PDB file of C-alpha atoms in Angstrom:
ATOM      1  CA  PHE C   1      20.280  12.366 -21.654  1.00 92.00           C
ATOM      2  CA  LYS C   2      22.005   9.124 -22.707  1.00 93.00           C
ATOM      3  CA  LEU C   3      24.824   9.871 -20.270  1.00 94.00           C
ATOM      4  CA  ALA C   4      22.281  10.419 -17.507  1.00 94.00           C
ATOM      5  CA  GLN C   5      20.653   7.076 -18.335  1.00 93.00           C
ATOM      6  CA  VAL C   6      24.008   5.281 -18.148  1.00 95.00           C
ATOM      7  CA  LEU C   7      24.902   6.982 -14.862  1.00 94.00           C
ATOM      8  CA  MET C   8      21.561   5.994 -13.387  1.00 94.00           C
ATOM      9  CA  GLN C   9      21.963   2.390 -14.532  1.00 92.00           C
ATOM     10  CA  ASN C  10      25.326   2.362 -12.746  1.00 94.00           C
ATOM     11  CA  GLY C  11      23.747   3.615  -9.545  1.00 94.00           C
ATOM     12  CA  GLU C  12      25.224   7.128  -9.808  1.00 96.00           C
ATOM     13  CA  HIS C  13      21.868   8.808  -9.288  1.00 96.00           C
ATOM     14  CA  LEU C  14      23.034  12.230  -8.144  1.00 95.00           C
ATOM     15  CA  SER C  15      25.519  12.485 -11.023  1.00 96.00           C
ATOM     16  CA  ALA C  16      22.701  11.568 -13.388  1.00 96.00           C
ATOM     17  CA  ALA C  17      20.535  14.253 -11.785  1.00 96.00           C
ATOM     18  CA  GLU C  18      23.266  16.836 -12.403  1.00 96.00           C
ATOM     19  CA  GLU C  19      23.366  15.962 -16.099  1.00 95.00           C
ATOM     20  CA  LEU C  20      19.597  16.139 -16.342  1.00 96.00           C
ATOM     21  CA  ARG C  21      19.434  19.507 -14.592  1.00 96.00           C
ATOM     22  CA  ARG C  22      22.051  20.797 -17.020  1.00 95.00           C
ATOM     23  CA  ILE C  23      20.093  19.841 -20.132  1.00 94.00           C
ATOM     24  CA  ILE C  24      16.769  20.883 -18.572  1.00 94.00           C
ATOM     25  CA  SER C  25      18.239  24.357 -17.972  1.00 93.00           C
ATOM     26  CA  GLN C  26      18.650  24.590 -21.765  1.00 91.00           C
ATOM     27  CA  ASP C  27      15.310  23.040 -22.694  1.00 88.00           C
ATOM     28  CA  GLY C  28      12.838  22.194 -19.969  1.00 84.00           C
ATOM     29  CA  ARG C  29       9.996  20.999 -22.189  1.00 87.00           C
ATOM     30  CA  ARG C  30      10.924  17.323 -22.484  1.00 91.00           C
ATOM     31  CA  HIS C  31       8.773  15.335 -20.079  1.00 93.00           C
ATOM     32  CA  GLU C  32      11.022  12.272 -20.318  1.00 94.00           C
ATOM     33  CA  TRP C  33      13.892  14.307 -18.871  1.00 95.00           C
ATOM     34  CA  TRP C  34      11.755  15.399 -15.921  1.00 96.00           C
ATOM     35  CA  THR C  35      10.522  11.831 -15.385  1.00 95.00           C
ATOM     36  CA  LEU C  36      14.052  10.440 -15.262  1.00 95.00           C
ATOM     37  CA  LEU C  37      15.115  13.265 -12.948  1.00 96.00           C
ATOM     38  CA  ALA C  38      12.267  12.361 -10.593  1.00 96.00           C
ATOM     39  CA  ARG C  39      13.478   8.756 -10.568  1.00 95.00           C
ATOM     40  CA  CYS C  40      17.027   9.930  -9.806  1.00 96.00           C
ATOM     41  CA  TYR C  41      15.785  11.946  -6.851  1.00 96.00           C
ATOM     42  CA  ARG C  42      13.668   9.064  -5.618  1.00 95.00           C
ATOM     43  CA  ASN C  43      16.603   6.657  -5.803  1.00 95.00           C
ATOM     44  CA  SER C  44      18.736   9.210  -3.930  1.00 95.00           C
ATOM     45  CA  GLU C  45      16.050   9.462  -1.209  1.00 94.00           C
ATOM     46  CA  ARG C  46      15.499  13.132  -1.962  1.00 95.00           C
ATOM     47  CA  TRP C  47      11.765  12.717  -1.508  1.00 94.00           C
ATOM     48  CA  GLU C  48      10.643  16.358  -1.683  1.00 92.00           C
ATOM     49  CA  ASP C  49      12.630  16.978  -4.860  1.00 95.00           C
ATOM     50  CA  ALA C  50      11.242  13.793  -6.368  1.00 95.00           C
ATOM     51  CA  LEU C  51       7.616  14.707  -5.650  1.00 93.00           C
ATOM     52  CA  GLU C  52       8.053  18.233  -7.012  1.00 94.00           C
ATOM     53  CA  THR C  53       9.733  16.884 -10.152  1.00 96.00           C
ATOM     54  CA  VAL C  54       6.927  14.382 -10.723  1.00 95.00           C
ATOM     55  CA  GLU C  55       4.460  17.284 -10.715  1.00 93.00           C
ATOM     56  CA  LYS C  56       6.606  19.092 -13.275  1.00 94.00           C
ATOM     57  CA  ALA C  57       6.761  15.999 -15.491  1.00 95.00           C
ATOM     58  CA  ILE C  58       2.961  15.760 -15.398  1.00 93.00           C
ATOM     59  CA  LYS C  59       2.670  19.398 -16.488  1.00 92.00           C
ATOM     60  CA  MET C  60       5.083  18.698 -19.346  1.00 91.00           C
ATOM     61  CA  GLY C  61       2.805  15.946 -20.655  1.00 92.00           C
ATOM     62  CA  GLY C  62       4.379  12.824 -19.189  1.00 90.00           C
ATOM     63  CA  ASP C  63       2.580   9.491 -18.970  1.00 93.00           C
ATOM     64  CA  PRO C  64      -0.079   9.989 -16.236  1.00 93.00           C
ATOM     65  CA  ALA C  65      -0.188   6.322 -15.228  1.00 93.00           C
ATOM     66  CA  GLU C  66       3.599   6.029 -14.960  1.00 94.00           C
ATOM     67  CA  LEU C  67       3.939   9.280 -13.045  1.00 95.00           C
ATOM     68  CA  ASP C  68       1.037   8.516 -10.736  1.00 94.00           C
ATOM     69  CA  ALA C  69       2.700   5.214  -9.819  1.00 93.00           C
ATOM     70  CA  LEU C  70       6.017   7.018  -9.288  1.00 95.00           C
ATOM     71  CA  HIS C  71       4.317   9.642  -7.106  1.00 94.00           C
ATOM     72  CA  ARG C  72       2.638   7.006  -4.918  1.00 94.00           C
ATOM     73  CA  GLU C  73       5.809   4.956  -4.599  1.00 95.00           C
ATOM     74  CA  THR C  74       7.840   8.028  -3.654  1.00 95.00           C
ATOM     75  CA  GLY C  75       5.297   9.143  -1.058  1.00 95.00           C
ATOM     76  CA  PHE C  76       5.263   5.666   0.463  1.00 97.00           C
ATOM     77  CA  LEU C  77       9.070   5.420   0.591  1.00 96.00           C
ATOM     78  CA  ARG C  78       9.274   8.873   2.138  1.00 96.00           C
ATOM     79  CA  ALA C  79       6.859   7.859   4.915  1.00 97.00           C
ATOM     80  CA  LYS C  80       8.684   4.568   5.435  1.00 96.00           C
ATOM     81  CA  SER C  81      12.015   6.380   5.697  1.00 95.00           C
ATOM     82  CA  LEU C  82      10.653   8.804   8.292  1.00 96.00           C
ATOM     83  CA  ASP C  83       9.217   5.943  10.330  1.00 97.00           C
ATOM     84  CA  SER C  84      12.525   4.042  10.186  1.00 96.00           C
ATOM     85  CA  ALA C  85      14.294   7.188  11.407  1.00 95.00           C
ATOM     86  CA  GLY C  86      11.998   7.275  14.432  1.00 95.00           C
ATOM     87  CA  ASP C  87       9.726  10.119  13.334  1.00 97.00           C
ATOM     88  CA  SER C  88       6.441   8.261  13.246  1.00 96.00           C
ATOM     89  CA  ASP C  89       4.365  11.431  13.560  1.00 96.00           C
ATOM     90  CA  ALA C  90       5.933  12.871  10.417  1.00 97.00           C
ATOM     91  CA  ALA C  91       5.453   9.544   8.643  1.00 97.00           C
ATOM     92  CA  LEU C  92       1.756   9.596   9.515  1.00 97.00           C
ATOM     93  CA  ARG C  93       1.425  13.147   8.213  1.00 96.00           C
ATOM     94  CA  VAL C  94       2.883  12.067   4.883  1.00 96.00           C
ATOM     95  CA  LEU C  95       0.591   9.047   4.673  1.00 97.00           C
ATOM     96  CA  LYS C  96      -2.479  11.127   5.464  1.00 96.00           C
ATOM     97  CA  SER C  97      -1.466  13.745   2.899  1.00 94.00           C
ATOM     98  CA  GLU C  98      -0.688  11.312   0.105  1.00 93.00           C
ATOM     99  CA  PHE C  99      -3.014   8.344   0.692  1.00 96.00           C
ATOM    100  CA  ALA C 100      -6.084   9.453   2.663  1.00 93.00           C
ATOM    101  CA  ASP C 101      -8.310   8.903  -0.380  1.00 91.00           C
ATOM    102  CA  ARG C 102      -6.266   6.164  -2.040  1.00 92.00           C
ATOM    103  CA  GLU C 103      -7.222   2.893  -0.424  1.00 90.00           C
ATOM    104  CA  ASP C 104      -5.988   1.007  -3.498  1.00 87.00           C
ATOM    105  CA  PHE C 105      -2.350   1.460  -2.419  1.00 94.00           C
ATOM    106  CA  VAL C 106      -2.316  -1.280   0.189  1.00 96.00           C
ATOM    107  CA  PRO C 107       1.328  -1.013   1.428  1.00 96.00           C
ATOM    108  CA  ALA C 108       0.819   2.607   2.495  1.00 97.00           C
ATOM    109  CA  HIS C 109      -2.218   1.764   4.594  1.00 98.00           C
ATOM    110  CA  LEU C 110      -0.587  -1.279   6.159  1.00 98.00           C
ATOM    111  CA  LEU C 111       2.315   0.989   7.156  1.00 98.00           C
ATOM    112  CA  TRP C 112      -0.210   3.522   8.477  1.00 98.00           C
ATOM    113  CA  ALA C 113      -1.759   0.819  10.677  1.00 98.00           C
ATOM    114  CA  ARG C 114       1.622  -0.452  11.899  1.00 97.00           C
ATOM    115  CA  ILE C 115       2.573   3.056  13.005  1.00 98.00           C
ATOM    116  CA  LEU C 116      -0.720   3.479  14.864  1.00 97.00           C
ATOM    117  CA  GLU C 117      -0.173   0.138  16.570  1.00 96.00           C
ATOM    118  CA  LYS C 118       3.337   1.176  17.644  1.00 95.00           C
ATOM    119  CA  GLN C 119       1.757   4.258  19.183  1.00 95.00           C
ATOM    120  CA  ASP C 120      -0.532   2.006  21.277  1.00 95.00           C
ATOM    121  CA  ARG C 121      -3.481   2.852  19.040  1.00 96.00           C
ATOM    122  CA  GLY C 122      -4.300  -0.683  17.979  1.00 95.00           C
ATOM    123  CA  GLU C 123      -8.043  -0.070  17.818  1.00 96.00           C
ATOM    124  CA  ASP C 124      -7.525   2.952  15.576  1.00 97.00           C
ATOM    125  CA  ALA C 125      -5.252   0.836  13.382  1.00 97.00           C
ATOM    126  CA  ALA C 126      -7.851  -1.917  13.004  1.00 97.00           C
ATOM    127  CA  GLU C 127     -10.650   0.547  12.303  1.00 97.00           C
ATOM    128  CA  HIS C 128      -8.516   2.344   9.724  1.00 97.00           C
ATOM    129  CA  LEU C 129      -7.879  -0.896   7.834  1.00 97.00           C
ATOM    130  CA  GLU C 130     -11.559  -1.838   8.118  1.00 96.00           C
ATOM    131  CA  LYS C 131     -12.452   1.433   6.365  1.00 96.00           C
ATOM    132  CA  CYS C 132      -9.860   0.720   3.679  1.00 96.00           C
ATOM    133  CA  TYR C 133     -11.317  -2.736   3.111  1.00 95.00           C
ATOM    134  CA  ALA C 134     -14.896  -1.412   3.042  1.00 93.00           C
ATOM    135  CA  ARG C 135     -13.987   1.150   0.393  1.00 93.00           C
ATOM    136  CA  SER C 136     -11.668  -0.975  -1.740  1.00 92.00           C
ATOM    137  CA  GLY C 137     -12.844  -4.565  -1.236  1.00 91.00           C
ATOM    138  CA  VAL C 138      -9.200  -5.685  -1.359  1.00 93.00           C
ATOM    139  CA  PRO C 139      -8.869  -8.845   0.795  1.00 94.00           C
ATOM    140  CA  LEU C 140      -5.170  -8.162   1.436  1.00 94.00           C
ATOM    141  CA  PHE C 141      -6.306  -5.966   4.328  1.00 97.00           C
ATOM    142  CA  LEU C 142      -8.111  -8.787   6.120  1.00 96.00           C
ATOM    143  CA  PRO C 143      -5.179 -10.737   7.681  1.00 96.00           C
ATOM    144  CA  SER C 144      -3.776  -7.544   9.232  1.00 97.00           C
ATOM    145  CA  ILE C 145      -7.195  -6.547  10.596  1.00 97.00           C
ATOM    146  CA  GLU C 146      -7.565 -10.058  12.008  1.00 96.00           C
ATOM    147  CA  ASP C 147      -4.210  -9.898  13.810  1.00 96.00           C
ATOM    148  CA  LEU C 148      -5.046  -6.519  15.305  1.00 96.00           C
ATOM    149  CA  TRP C 149      -8.408  -7.633  16.729  1.00 96.00           C
ATOM    150  CA  ILE C 150      -6.967 -10.917  17.999  1.00 95.00           C
ATOM    151  CA  LYS C 151      -4.218  -9.006  19.833  1.00 94.00           C
ATOM    152  CA  ARG C 152      -6.898  -6.872  21.446  1.00 94.00           C
ATOM    153  CA  HIS C 153      -8.826 -10.016  22.475  1.00 94.00           C
ATOM    154  CA  GLU C 154     -11.804  -9.030  20.345  1.00 94.00           C
ATOM    155  CA  PRO C 155     -12.237 -11.954  17.929  1.00 93.00           C
ATOM    156  CA  ASN C 156     -15.974 -11.313  17.632  1.00 94.00           C
ATOM    157  CA  ARG C 157     -15.226  -8.056  15.826  1.00 95.00           C
ATOM    158  CA  MET C 158     -13.366 -10.051  13.202  1.00 95.00           C
ATOM    159  CA  ILE C 159     -16.015 -12.756  12.964  1.00 94.00           C
ATOM    160  CA  ARG C 160     -18.647 -10.092  12.260  1.00 94.00           C
ATOM    161  CA  LEU C 161     -16.425  -8.505   9.645  1.00 95.00           C
ATOM    162  CA  TYR C 162     -15.819 -11.831   7.892  1.00 94.00           C
ATOM    163  CA  ARG C 163     -19.512 -12.721   7.927  1.00 93.00           C
ATOM    164  CA  LYS C 164     -20.311  -9.392   6.323  1.00 94.00           C
ATOM    165  CA  ALA C 165     -17.512  -9.888   3.776  1.00 93.00           C
ATOM    166  CA  VAL C 166     -18.779 -13.376   2.890  1.00 90.00           C
ATOM    167  CA  ALA C 167     -22.316 -12.027   2.465  1.00 89.00           C
ATOM    168  CA  GLU C 168     -21.090  -9.237   0.180  1.00 89.00           C
ATOM    169  CA  HIS C 169     -18.620 -11.392  -1.759  1.00 86.00           C
ATOM    170  CA  PRO C 170     -20.019 -14.957  -1.639  1.00 82.00           C
ATOM    171  CA  GLU C 171     -17.996 -15.905  -4.712  1.00 82.00           C
ATOM    172  CA  SER C 172     -14.643 -14.896  -3.156  1.00 86.00           C
ATOM    173  CA  LEU C 173     -12.528 -17.963  -2.460  1.00 88.00           C
ATOM    174  CA  THR C 174      -9.960 -15.817  -0.626  1.00 91.00           C
ATOM    175  CA  VAL C 175     -12.460 -14.330   1.827  1.00 92.00           C
ATOM    176  CA  ARG C 176     -14.014 -17.697   2.658  1.00 90.00           C
ATOM    177  CA  MET C 177     -10.638 -19.350   3.148  1.00 91.00           C
ATOM    178  CA  LEU C 178      -9.492 -16.527   5.434  1.00 93.00           C
ATOM    179  CA  PHE C 179     -12.711 -16.797   7.432  1.00 92.00           C
ATOM    180  CA  SER C 180     -12.316 -20.551   7.732  1.00 92.00           C
ATOM    181  CA  ASN C 181      -8.723 -20.077   8.893  1.00 92.00           C
ATOM    182  CA  LEU C 182      -9.815 -17.592  11.575  1.00 93.00           C
ATOM    183  CA  LEU C 183     -12.453 -19.982  12.875  1.00 92.00           C
ATOM    184  CA  LEU C 184      -9.854 -22.735  13.026  1.00 92.00           C
ATOM    185  CA  ARG C 185      -7.465 -20.349  14.790  1.00 92.00           C
ATOM    186  CA  LEU C 186     -10.133 -19.717  17.428  1.00 89.00           C
ATOM    187  CA  GLY C 187     -10.778 -23.421  17.912  1.00 91.00           C
ATOM    188  CA  LEU C 188     -14.191 -23.291  16.201  1.00 92.00           C
ATOM    189  CA  ILE C 189     -13.538 -26.388  14.146  1.00 90.00           C
ATOM    190  CA  ASP C 190     -17.122 -27.232  13.196  1.00 88.00           C
ATOM    191  CA  GLU C 191     -17.771 -23.679  11.997  1.00 87.00           C
ATOM    192  CA  SER C 192     -14.522 -23.745  10.016  1.00 85.00           C
ATOM    193  CA  LEU C 193     -15.544 -26.991   8.328  1.00 88.00           C
ATOM    194  CA  ASP C 194     -18.944 -25.479   7.534  1.00 84.00           C
ATOM    195  CA  GLN C 195     -17.222 -22.710   5.583  1.00 81.00           C
ATOM    196  CA  LEU C 196     -15.153 -25.241   3.646  1.00 80.00           C
ATOM    197  CA  HIS C 197     -18.256 -27.315   2.882  1.00 82.00           C
ATOM    198  CA  GLU C 198     -20.032 -24.223   1.601  1.00 78.00           C
ATOM    199  CA  LEU C 199     -17.061 -23.581  -0.652  1.00 73.00           C
ATOM    200  CA  GLU C 200     -17.213 -27.142  -1.900  1.00 72.00           C
ATOM    201  CA  GLU C 201     -20.946 -26.936  -2.593  1.00 73.00           C
ATOM    202  CA  SER C 202     -20.567 -23.642  -4.411  1.00 64.00           C
ATOM    203  CA  GLY C 203     -18.166 -25.258  -6.869  1.00 58.00           C
ATOM    204  CA  SER C 204     -15.337 -22.836  -6.047  1.00 53.00           C
ATOM    205  CA  VAL C 205     -13.144 -25.759  -4.994  1.00 47.00           C
ATOM    206  CA  THR C 206     -13.175 -29.489  -5.529  1.00 37.00           C
ATOM    207  CA  PRO C 207     -13.546 -31.934  -2.601  1.00 38.00           C
ATOM    208  CA  LEU C 208      -9.794 -32.649  -2.827  1.00 33.00           C
ATOM    209  CA  ASP C 209      -9.044 -28.910  -2.612  1.00 39.00           C
ATOM    210  CA  ALA C 210     -11.226 -28.573   0.484  1.00 39.00           C
ATOM    211  CA  HIS C 211      -9.373 -31.354   2.270  1.00 35.00           C
TER     212      HIS C 211
END
């Protein structure tokens, strides 16, 4: 196991995997061995092996939080690799399989939307991210949604979304600043200033911050 750790640290991931498989064949009950093997497979871009090994590590009693993060990261990298290789349909299948109910993993859904946009499905991409934002409340989705609606010449869709977001999260500095920036982007200067003044009056920012 120590040899496998050293090999992995030196970037020799497949050699490390060989050592781990050898010791696992003698005693397969150590979850830390399975966890490290999963990391070796992930680093070697052997995505299927990595995902299967993560499941085995979970069954052996590995750290659920660590393994869940490893599983999500591996699924995302697998989809990204497929998309980079030109197989966007396969990448979408992976994303739907791994992240359909996991709106908290923002990079996967941003990739999902980018693939849809490349397939000339910009409206589907924007609506997908809107659903992710509605379910998670994570404002990181908002700039990408904004760009998608602006490209489709539908800024009113974004204005409505921001107004709803401000109403639901009036204390969110990020949401108000993004809304103000959109209004400024659209040339609605007075409306943008109104948002900044509301921020100032709410005490979220000081007058100097607003300027």
